[in-house]
Short mmCIF file of C-alpha atoms in Angstrom, two decimals:
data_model
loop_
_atom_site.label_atom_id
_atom_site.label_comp_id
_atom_site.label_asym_id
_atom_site.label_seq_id
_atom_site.Cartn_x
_atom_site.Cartn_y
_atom_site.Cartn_z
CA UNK A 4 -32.52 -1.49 34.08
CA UNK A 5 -34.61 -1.98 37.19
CA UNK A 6 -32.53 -0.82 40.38
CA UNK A 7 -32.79 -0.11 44.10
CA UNK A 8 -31.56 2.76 45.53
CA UNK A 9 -27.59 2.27 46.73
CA UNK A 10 -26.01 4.14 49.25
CA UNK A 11 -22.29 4.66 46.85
CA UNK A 12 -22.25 7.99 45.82
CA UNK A 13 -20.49 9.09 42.70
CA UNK A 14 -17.27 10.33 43.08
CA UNK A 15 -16.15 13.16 40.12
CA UNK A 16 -12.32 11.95 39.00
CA UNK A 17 -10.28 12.61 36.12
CA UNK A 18 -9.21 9.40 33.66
CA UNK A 19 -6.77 9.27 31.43
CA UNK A 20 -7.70 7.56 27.93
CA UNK A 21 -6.64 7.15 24.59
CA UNK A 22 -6.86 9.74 21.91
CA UNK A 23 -7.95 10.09 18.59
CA UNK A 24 -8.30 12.86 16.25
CA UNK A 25 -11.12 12.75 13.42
CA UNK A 26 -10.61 16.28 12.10
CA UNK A 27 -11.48 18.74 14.92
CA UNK A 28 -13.45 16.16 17.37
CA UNK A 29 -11.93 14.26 19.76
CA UNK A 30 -12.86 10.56 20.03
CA UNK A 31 -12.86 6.96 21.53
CA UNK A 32 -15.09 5.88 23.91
CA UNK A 33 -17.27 8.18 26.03
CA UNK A 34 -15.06 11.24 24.97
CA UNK A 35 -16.82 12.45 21.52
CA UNK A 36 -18.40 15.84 20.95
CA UNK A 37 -18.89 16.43 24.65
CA UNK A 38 -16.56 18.48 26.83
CA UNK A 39 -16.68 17.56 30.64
CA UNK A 40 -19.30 19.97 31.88
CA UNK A 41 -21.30 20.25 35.10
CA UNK A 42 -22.63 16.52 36.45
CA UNK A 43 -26.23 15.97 37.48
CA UNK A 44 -26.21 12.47 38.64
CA UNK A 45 -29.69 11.27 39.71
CA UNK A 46 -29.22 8.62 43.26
CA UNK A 47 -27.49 6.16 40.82
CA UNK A 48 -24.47 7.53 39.69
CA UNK A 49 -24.52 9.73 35.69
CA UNK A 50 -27.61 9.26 33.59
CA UNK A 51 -31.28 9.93 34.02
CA UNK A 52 -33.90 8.01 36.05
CA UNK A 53 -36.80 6.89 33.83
CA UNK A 54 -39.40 4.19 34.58
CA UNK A 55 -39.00 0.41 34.03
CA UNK A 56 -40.53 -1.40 30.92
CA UNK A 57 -43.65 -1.72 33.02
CA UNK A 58 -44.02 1.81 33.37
CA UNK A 59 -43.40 2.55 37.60
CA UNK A 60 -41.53 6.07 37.58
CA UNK A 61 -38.32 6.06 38.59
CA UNK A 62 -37.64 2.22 38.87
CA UNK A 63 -35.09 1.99 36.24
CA UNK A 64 -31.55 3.81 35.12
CA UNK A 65 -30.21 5.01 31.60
CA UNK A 66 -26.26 5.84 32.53
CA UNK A 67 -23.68 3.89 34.79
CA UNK A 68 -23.76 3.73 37.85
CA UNK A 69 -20.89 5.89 39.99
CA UNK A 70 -18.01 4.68 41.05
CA UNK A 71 -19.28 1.31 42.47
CA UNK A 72 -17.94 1.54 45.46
CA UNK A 73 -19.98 -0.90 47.91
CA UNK A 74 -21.87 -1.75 45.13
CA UNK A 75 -18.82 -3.10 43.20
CA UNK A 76 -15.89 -3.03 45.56
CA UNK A 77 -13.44 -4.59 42.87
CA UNK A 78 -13.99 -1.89 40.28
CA UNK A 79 -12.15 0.88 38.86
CA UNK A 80 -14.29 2.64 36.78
CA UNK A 81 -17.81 3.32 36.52
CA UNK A 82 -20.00 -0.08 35.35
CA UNK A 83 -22.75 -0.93 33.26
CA UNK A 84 -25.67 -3.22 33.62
CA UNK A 85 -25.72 -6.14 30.41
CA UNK A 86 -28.55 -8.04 31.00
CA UNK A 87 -31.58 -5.65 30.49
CA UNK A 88 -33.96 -8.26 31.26
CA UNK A 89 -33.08 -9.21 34.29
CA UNK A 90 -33.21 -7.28 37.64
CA UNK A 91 -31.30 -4.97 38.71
CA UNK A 92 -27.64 -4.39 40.55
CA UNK A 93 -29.10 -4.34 44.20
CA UNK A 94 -30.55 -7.74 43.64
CA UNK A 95 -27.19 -9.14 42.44
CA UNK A 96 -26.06 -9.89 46.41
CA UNK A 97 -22.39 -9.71 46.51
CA UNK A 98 -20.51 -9.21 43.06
CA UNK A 99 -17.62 -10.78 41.92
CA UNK A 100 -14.34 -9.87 41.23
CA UNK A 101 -13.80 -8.21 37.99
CA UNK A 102 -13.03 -11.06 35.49
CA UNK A 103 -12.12 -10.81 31.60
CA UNK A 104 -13.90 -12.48 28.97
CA UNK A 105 -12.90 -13.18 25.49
CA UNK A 106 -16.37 -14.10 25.21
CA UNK A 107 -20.33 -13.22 25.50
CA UNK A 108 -23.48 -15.03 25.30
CA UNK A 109 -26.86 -13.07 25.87
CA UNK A 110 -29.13 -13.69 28.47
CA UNK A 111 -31.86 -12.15 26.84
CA UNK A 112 -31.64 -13.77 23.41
CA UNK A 113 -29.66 -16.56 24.34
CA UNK A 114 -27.16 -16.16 21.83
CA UNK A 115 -23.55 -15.69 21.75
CA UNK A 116 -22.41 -11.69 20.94
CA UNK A 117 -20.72 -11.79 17.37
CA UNK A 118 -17.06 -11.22 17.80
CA UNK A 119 -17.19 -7.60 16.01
CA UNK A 120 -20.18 -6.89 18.25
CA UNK A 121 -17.88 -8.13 21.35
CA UNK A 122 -15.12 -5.80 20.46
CA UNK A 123 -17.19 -2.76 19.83
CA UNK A 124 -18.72 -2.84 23.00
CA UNK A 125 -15.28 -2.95 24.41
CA UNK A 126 -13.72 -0.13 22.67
CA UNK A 127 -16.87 1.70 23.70
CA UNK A 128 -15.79 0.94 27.70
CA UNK A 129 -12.29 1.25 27.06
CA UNK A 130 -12.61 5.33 27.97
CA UNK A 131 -12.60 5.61 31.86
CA UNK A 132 -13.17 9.30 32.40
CA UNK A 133 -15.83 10.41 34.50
CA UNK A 134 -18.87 10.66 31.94
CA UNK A 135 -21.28 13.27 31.83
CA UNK A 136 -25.41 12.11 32.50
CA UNK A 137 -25.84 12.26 28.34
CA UNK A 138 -22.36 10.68 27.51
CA UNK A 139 -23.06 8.02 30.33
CA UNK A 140 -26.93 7.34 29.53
CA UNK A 141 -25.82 6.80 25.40
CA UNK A 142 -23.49 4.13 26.26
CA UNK A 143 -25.76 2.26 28.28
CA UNK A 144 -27.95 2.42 25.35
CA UNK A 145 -24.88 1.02 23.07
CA UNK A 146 -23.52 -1.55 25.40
CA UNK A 147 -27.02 -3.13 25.71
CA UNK A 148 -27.61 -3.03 21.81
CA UNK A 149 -24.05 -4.24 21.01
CA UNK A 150 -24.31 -7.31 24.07
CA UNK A 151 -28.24 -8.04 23.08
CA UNK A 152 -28.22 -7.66 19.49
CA UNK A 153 -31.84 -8.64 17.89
CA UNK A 154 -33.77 -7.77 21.53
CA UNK A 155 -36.17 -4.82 21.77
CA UNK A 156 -33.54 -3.51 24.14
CA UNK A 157 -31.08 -2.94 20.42
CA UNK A 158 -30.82 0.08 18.78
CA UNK A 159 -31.42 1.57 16.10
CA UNK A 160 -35.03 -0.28 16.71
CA UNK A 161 -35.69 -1.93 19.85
CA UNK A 162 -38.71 -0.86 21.07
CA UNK A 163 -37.46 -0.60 24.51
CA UNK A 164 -34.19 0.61 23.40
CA UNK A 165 -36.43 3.91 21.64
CA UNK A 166 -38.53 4.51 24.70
CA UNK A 167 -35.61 4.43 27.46
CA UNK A 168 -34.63 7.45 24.98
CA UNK A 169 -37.71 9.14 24.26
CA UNK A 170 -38.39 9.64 27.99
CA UNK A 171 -38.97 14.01 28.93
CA UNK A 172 -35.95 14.51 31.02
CA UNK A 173 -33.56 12.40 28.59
CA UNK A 174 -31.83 15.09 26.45
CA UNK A 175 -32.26 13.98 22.32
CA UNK A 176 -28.22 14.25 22.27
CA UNK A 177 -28.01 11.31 24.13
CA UNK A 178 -29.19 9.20 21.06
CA UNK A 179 -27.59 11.47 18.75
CA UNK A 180 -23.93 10.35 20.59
CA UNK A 181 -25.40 7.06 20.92
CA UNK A 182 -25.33 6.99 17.24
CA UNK A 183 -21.91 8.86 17.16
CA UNK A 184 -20.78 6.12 19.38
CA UNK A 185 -21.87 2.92 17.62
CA UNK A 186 -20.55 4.86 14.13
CA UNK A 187 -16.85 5.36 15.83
CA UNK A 188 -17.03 1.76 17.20
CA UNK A 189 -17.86 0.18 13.96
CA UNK A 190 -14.53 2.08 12.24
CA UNK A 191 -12.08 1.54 15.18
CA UNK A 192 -13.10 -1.37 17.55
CA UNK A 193 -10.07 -4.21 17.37
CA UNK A 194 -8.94 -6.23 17.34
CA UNK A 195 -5.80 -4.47 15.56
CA UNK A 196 -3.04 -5.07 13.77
CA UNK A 197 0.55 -3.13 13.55
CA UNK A 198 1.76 -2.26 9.78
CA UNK A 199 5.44 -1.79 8.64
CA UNK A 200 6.07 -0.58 5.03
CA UNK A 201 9.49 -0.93 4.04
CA UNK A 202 11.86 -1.44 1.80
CA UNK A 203 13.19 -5.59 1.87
CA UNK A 204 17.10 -4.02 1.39
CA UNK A 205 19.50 -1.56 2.89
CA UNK A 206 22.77 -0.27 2.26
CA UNK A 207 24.71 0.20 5.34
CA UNK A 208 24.97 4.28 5.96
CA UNK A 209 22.09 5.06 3.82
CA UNK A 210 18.82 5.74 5.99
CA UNK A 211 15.65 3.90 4.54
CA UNK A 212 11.94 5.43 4.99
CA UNK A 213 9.63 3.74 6.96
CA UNK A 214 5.89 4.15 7.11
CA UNK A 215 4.03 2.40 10.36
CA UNK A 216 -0.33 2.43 10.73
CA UNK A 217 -2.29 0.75 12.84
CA UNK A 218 -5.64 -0.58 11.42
CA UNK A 219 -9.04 -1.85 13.38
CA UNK A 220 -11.13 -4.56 12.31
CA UNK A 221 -12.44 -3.02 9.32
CA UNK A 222 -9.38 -1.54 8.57
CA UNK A 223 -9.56 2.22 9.39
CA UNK A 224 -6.26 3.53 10.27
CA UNK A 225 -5.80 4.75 13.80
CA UNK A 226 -4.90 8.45 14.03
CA UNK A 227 -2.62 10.62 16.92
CA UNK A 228 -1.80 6.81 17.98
CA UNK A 229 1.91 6.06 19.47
CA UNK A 230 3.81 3.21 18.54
CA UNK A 231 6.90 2.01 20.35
CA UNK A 232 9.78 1.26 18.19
CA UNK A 233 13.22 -1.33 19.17
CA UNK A 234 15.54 -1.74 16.62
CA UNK A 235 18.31 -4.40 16.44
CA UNK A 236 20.86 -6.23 14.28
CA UNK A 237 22.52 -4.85 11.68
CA UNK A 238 20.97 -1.27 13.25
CA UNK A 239 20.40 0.01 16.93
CA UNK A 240 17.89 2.13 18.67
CA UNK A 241 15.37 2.69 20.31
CA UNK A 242 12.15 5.67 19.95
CA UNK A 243 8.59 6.07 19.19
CA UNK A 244 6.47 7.68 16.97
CA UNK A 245 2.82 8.78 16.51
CA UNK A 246 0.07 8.15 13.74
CA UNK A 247 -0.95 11.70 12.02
CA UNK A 248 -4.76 12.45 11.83
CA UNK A 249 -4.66 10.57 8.73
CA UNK A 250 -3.62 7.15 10.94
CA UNK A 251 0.25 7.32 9.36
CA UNK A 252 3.72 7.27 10.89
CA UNK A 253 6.85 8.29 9.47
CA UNK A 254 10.68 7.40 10.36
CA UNK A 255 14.21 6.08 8.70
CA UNK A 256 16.86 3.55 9.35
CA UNK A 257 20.43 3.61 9.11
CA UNK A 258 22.24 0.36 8.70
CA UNK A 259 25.08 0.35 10.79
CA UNK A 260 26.74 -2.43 8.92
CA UNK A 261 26.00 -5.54 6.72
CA UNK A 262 23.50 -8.17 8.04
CA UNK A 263 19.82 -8.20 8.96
CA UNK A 264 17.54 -5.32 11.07
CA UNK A 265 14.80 -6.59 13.05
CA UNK A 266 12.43 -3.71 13.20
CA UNK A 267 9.54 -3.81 15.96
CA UNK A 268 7.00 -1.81 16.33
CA UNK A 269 4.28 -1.83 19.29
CA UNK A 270 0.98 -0.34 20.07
CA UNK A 271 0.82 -0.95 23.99
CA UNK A 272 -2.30 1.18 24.74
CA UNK A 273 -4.87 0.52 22.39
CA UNK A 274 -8.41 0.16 22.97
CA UNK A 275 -9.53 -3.18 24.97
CA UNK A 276 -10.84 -6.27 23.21
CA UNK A 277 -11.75 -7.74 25.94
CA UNK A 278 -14.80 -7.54 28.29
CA UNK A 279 -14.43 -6.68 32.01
CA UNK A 280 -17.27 -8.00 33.92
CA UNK A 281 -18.15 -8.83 37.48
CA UNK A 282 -21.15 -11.67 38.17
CA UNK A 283 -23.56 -11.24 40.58
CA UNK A 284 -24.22 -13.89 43.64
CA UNK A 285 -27.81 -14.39 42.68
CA UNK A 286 -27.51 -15.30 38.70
CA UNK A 287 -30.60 -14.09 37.95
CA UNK A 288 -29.53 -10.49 38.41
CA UNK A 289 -27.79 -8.56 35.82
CA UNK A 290 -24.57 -9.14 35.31
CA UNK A 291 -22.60 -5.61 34.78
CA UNK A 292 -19.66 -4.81 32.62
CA UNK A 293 -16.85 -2.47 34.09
CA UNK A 294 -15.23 0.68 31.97
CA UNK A 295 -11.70 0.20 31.28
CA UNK A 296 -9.26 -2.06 29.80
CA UNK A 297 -6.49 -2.03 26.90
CA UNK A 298 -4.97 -4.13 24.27
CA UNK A 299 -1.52 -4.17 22.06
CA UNK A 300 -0.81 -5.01 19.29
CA UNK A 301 3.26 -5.44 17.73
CA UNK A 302 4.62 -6.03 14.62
CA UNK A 303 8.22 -7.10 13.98
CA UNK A 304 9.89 -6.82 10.16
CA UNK A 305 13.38 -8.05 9.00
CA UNK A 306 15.22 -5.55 6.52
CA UNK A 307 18.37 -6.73 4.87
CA UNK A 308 21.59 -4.42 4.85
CA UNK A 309 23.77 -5.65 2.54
CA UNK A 310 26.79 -3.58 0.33
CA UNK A 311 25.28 -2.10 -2.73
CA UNK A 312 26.59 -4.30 -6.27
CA UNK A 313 27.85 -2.27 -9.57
CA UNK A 314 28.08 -4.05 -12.68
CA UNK A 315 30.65 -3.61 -15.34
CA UNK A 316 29.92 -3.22 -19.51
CA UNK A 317 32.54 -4.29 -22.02
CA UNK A 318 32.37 -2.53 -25.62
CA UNK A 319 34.73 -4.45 -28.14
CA UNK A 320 35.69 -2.98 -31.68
CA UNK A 321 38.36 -3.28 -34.03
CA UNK A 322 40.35 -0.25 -34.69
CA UNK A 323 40.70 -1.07 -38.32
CA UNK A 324 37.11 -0.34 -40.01
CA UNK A 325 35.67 0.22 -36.13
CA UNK A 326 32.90 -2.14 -36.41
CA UNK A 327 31.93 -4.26 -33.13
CA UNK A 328 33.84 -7.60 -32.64
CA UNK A 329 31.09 -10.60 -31.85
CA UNK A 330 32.54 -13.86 -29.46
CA UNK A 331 35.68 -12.46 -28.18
CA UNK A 332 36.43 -13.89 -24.86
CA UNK A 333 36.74 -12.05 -21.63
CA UNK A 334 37.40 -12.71 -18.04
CA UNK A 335 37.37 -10.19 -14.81
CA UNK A 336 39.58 -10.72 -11.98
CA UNK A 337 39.41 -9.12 -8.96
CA UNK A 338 42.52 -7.67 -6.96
CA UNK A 339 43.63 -10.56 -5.62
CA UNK A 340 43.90 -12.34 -9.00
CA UNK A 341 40.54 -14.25 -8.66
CA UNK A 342 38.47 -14.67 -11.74
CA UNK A 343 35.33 -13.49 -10.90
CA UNK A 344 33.35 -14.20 -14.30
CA UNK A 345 34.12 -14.86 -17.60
CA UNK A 346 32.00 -14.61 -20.75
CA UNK A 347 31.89 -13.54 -24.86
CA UNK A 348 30.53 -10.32 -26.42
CA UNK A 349 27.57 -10.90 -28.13
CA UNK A 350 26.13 -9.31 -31.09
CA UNK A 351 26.53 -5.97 -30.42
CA UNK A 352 30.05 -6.39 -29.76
CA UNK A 353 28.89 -6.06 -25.61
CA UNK A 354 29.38 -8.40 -22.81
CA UNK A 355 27.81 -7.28 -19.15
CA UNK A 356 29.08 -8.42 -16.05
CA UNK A 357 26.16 -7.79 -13.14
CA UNK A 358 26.31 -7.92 -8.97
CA UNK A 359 30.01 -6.91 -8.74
CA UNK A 360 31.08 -5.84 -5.25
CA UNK A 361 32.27 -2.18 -5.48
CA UNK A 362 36.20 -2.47 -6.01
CA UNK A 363 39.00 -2.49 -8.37
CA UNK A 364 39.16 -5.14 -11.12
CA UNK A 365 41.18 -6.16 -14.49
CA UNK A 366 39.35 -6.26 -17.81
CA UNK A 367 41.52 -9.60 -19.41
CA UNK A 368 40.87 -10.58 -23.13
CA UNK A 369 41.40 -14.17 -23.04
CA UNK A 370 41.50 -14.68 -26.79
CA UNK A 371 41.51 -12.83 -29.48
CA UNK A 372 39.69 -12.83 -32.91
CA UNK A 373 41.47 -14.48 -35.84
CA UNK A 374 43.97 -11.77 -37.26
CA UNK A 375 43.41 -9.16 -34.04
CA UNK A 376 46.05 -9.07 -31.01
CA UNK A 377 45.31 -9.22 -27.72
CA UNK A 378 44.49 -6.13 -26.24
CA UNK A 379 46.18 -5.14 -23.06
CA UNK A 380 44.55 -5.98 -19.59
CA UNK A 381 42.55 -2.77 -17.98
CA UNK A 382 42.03 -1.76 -14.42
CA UNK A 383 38.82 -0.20 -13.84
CA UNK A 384 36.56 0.75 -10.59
CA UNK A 385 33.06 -0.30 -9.92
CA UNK A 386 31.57 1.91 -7.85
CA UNK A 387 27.74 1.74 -5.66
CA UNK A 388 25.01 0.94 -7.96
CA UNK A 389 26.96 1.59 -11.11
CA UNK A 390 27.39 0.23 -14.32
CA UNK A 391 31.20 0.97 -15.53
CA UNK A 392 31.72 1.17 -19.22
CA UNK A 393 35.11 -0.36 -20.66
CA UNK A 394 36.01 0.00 -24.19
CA UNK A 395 38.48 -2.16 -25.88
CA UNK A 396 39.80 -2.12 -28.76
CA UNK A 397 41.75 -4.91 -31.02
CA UNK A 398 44.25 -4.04 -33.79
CA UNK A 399 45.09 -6.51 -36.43
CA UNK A 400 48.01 -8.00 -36.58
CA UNK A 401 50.21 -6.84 -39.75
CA UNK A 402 50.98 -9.24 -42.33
CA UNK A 403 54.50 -10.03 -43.48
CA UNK A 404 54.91 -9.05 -47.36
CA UNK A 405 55.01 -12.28 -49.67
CA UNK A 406 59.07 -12.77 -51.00
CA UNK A 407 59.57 -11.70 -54.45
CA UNK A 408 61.94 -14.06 -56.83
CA UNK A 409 65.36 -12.51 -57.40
CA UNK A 410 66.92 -13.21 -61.07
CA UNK A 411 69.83 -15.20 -61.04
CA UNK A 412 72.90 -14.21 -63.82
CA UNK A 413 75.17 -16.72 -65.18
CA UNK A 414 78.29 -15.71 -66.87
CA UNK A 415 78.51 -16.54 -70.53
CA UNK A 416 77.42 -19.46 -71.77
CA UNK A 417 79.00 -21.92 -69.42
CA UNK A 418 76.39 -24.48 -67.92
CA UNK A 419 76.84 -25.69 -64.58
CA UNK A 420 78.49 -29.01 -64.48
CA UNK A 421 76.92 -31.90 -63.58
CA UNK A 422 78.05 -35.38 -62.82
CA UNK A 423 81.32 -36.91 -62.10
#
């Protein structure tokens, strides 16, 4: 960007950002690959003076510029110039307030920033530590390719966007984390969304796994990420937990009692998704985007604790030849008395009863087959998630033996008399 020389001088301070893990390097924002190390800040604040597009030495900055100060008297980080056609800060006059925006148009193409080009360029300024000249000079180099997309100030091959980084006293790992930048952005940059994988019922006093992410745009999960948790209803409590390297969270629930548990989980410091920019007074200056800025993202899921059902299995035989008895009639009652179903064996000789509230019930045969008696009632217990097996068994009923004739003996020959 072209510049004049301001009298703000960078001030070193310590920021505190979000972290996340990709195996052994640390990232988001500013904070890859590079440790903090020694700052050589040329008049403008981290980065490198190199000439303007029209060659004068010196007349342009790749970096921010230091803690704006008089520059910028409403920021709180360092701040980046967006318009790379356009002069430079010290032409602006007197800046504005820093304002959000949801949204971006380019001055220098004249078209509006794509929304995943909007976001990346505001999880790139979401890291406010104090940058080093290479970390600040690369994102320079990615906010103006992310805000300008299709100029010759866009990487990877703006023309201008190579020679501001081909210059002899810019270091090549500024494009190298340039590149590492834009690569992090594109897996991680919101907006986001909060993920709850559970289980849809719950029996109260059991605990129930959870598993919580949190996934970008594209979505990547979020790694070494913490996630407020509230829990109410049927279950209390309150904690948090944190994403593992691999962008997963892990915890249980116990319901206290029957009824529903409103799980929700929230993200409150997540990268920004939106854009915090000041304006200049003169609107044909560059307008300059400010590091900092979060978002959150919550999640809320409704678990259902309700008292585990048995079920109960009636076996009917005959105790005669043992062979399964088809369309005898049964009934369960419960302990009050209540018939709770009713139903016939079928083929097999089996009739099921499913969904029965653990308790103690009576088995009744309601009728038996032709030539069986009734069998007596049974009292059996249904227990959690079991199935209890009742067998019954009919025995015929005996038959009375057939009357035999008896002789009858007269004496002698005398017929009975008939008549009068």
């Amino acid at each position: 960007m072209s510049v004049a020389s301001p009298t703000a001088r960078p001030q070193a301070h310590r920021r505190t950002r979000l972290a996340v893990v990709l195996g052994t390097t640390v990232a988001l924002g500013t904070g890859i690959l590079l440790a903090p190390n020694a700052f050589a800040y040329d008049k403008y604040g981290p980065g490198y003076s190199i000439p303007d597009s029209a060659g004068h030495a010196g007349a342009s900055h790749l970096g921010a510029f230091g803690k704006p100060g008089s520059l910028f008297p409403h920021a709180i980080a360092h701040a980046y110039c967006a318009d790379p056609t356009l002069p430079g800060p010290a032409a602006g006059g007197k800046y504005s307030p820093i304002t959000p925006f949801k949204s971006w148009t380019s001055k220098a193409t004249g078209k509006k920033v794509s929304s995943s080009d909007f976001n990346r360029a505001a999880f790139v300024l979401s890291d406010t530590r104090q940058p080093t000249d290479a970390q600040a000079a690369a994102v320079d180099a990615v906010i103006y390719t992310y805000l300008n997309r299709g100029s010759d100030y866009a990487l990877p091959n703006g023309k201008r966007a190579l020679e501001r980084l081909s210059y002899k006293n810019v270091p090549a790992s500024v494009k190298t984390l340039a590149n590492t930048y834009m690569q992090e952005a594109e897996r991680f940059a919101g907006p986001y969304r909060v993920n709850i994988h559970a289980g849809s019922k719950v029996s109260p006093g059991a605990k129930v796994p959870v598993t919580l992410d949190i996934t970008s745009a594209t979505g990547h999960k979020l790694p070494n990420t913490k996630l407020d948790l509230k829990v109410s209803g049927a279950a209390s409590g309150t904690g948090s937990v944190t994403t593992n390297i691999a962008g997963t969270a892990r915890t249980t629930i116990t319901a206290s009692k029957s009824g529903t548990i409103n799980l929700q989980a929230t993200a409150a410091r997540l990268p920004s998704t939106t854009l915090h920019a000041q304006t200049p007074g003169n609107g044909k200056a560059q307008r300059v985007v400010v590091a900092g800025g979060h978002s959150t993202a919550t999640a809320t899921a409704h678990l259902k604790a309700t008292t585990a059902h048995g079920g109960l299995k009636v076996v009917k035989t005959a105790a005669d030849n043992h062979k399964v008895m088809v369309g005898v009639e049964f009934e369960v009652k419960d302990r009050h008395g209540k018939t709770v179903a009713r139903g016939k064996t079928d083929a097999h000789g089996v009739w099921q009863v499913k969904d029965l509230a653990p308790g103690s019930y009576t088995v009744h045969e309601v009728r038996a087959a032709e030539g069986y008696r009734l069998a007596p009632d049974q009292r059996v217990s249904v227990g959690d998630l079991v199935t209890a097996k009742v067998s019954v068994t009919d025995t015929k009923v005996p038959q009375k033996p057939a009357p035999r004739p008896r002789p009858v003996h007269l004496p002698g020959n005398v017929l009975p008399k008939t008549g009068a």
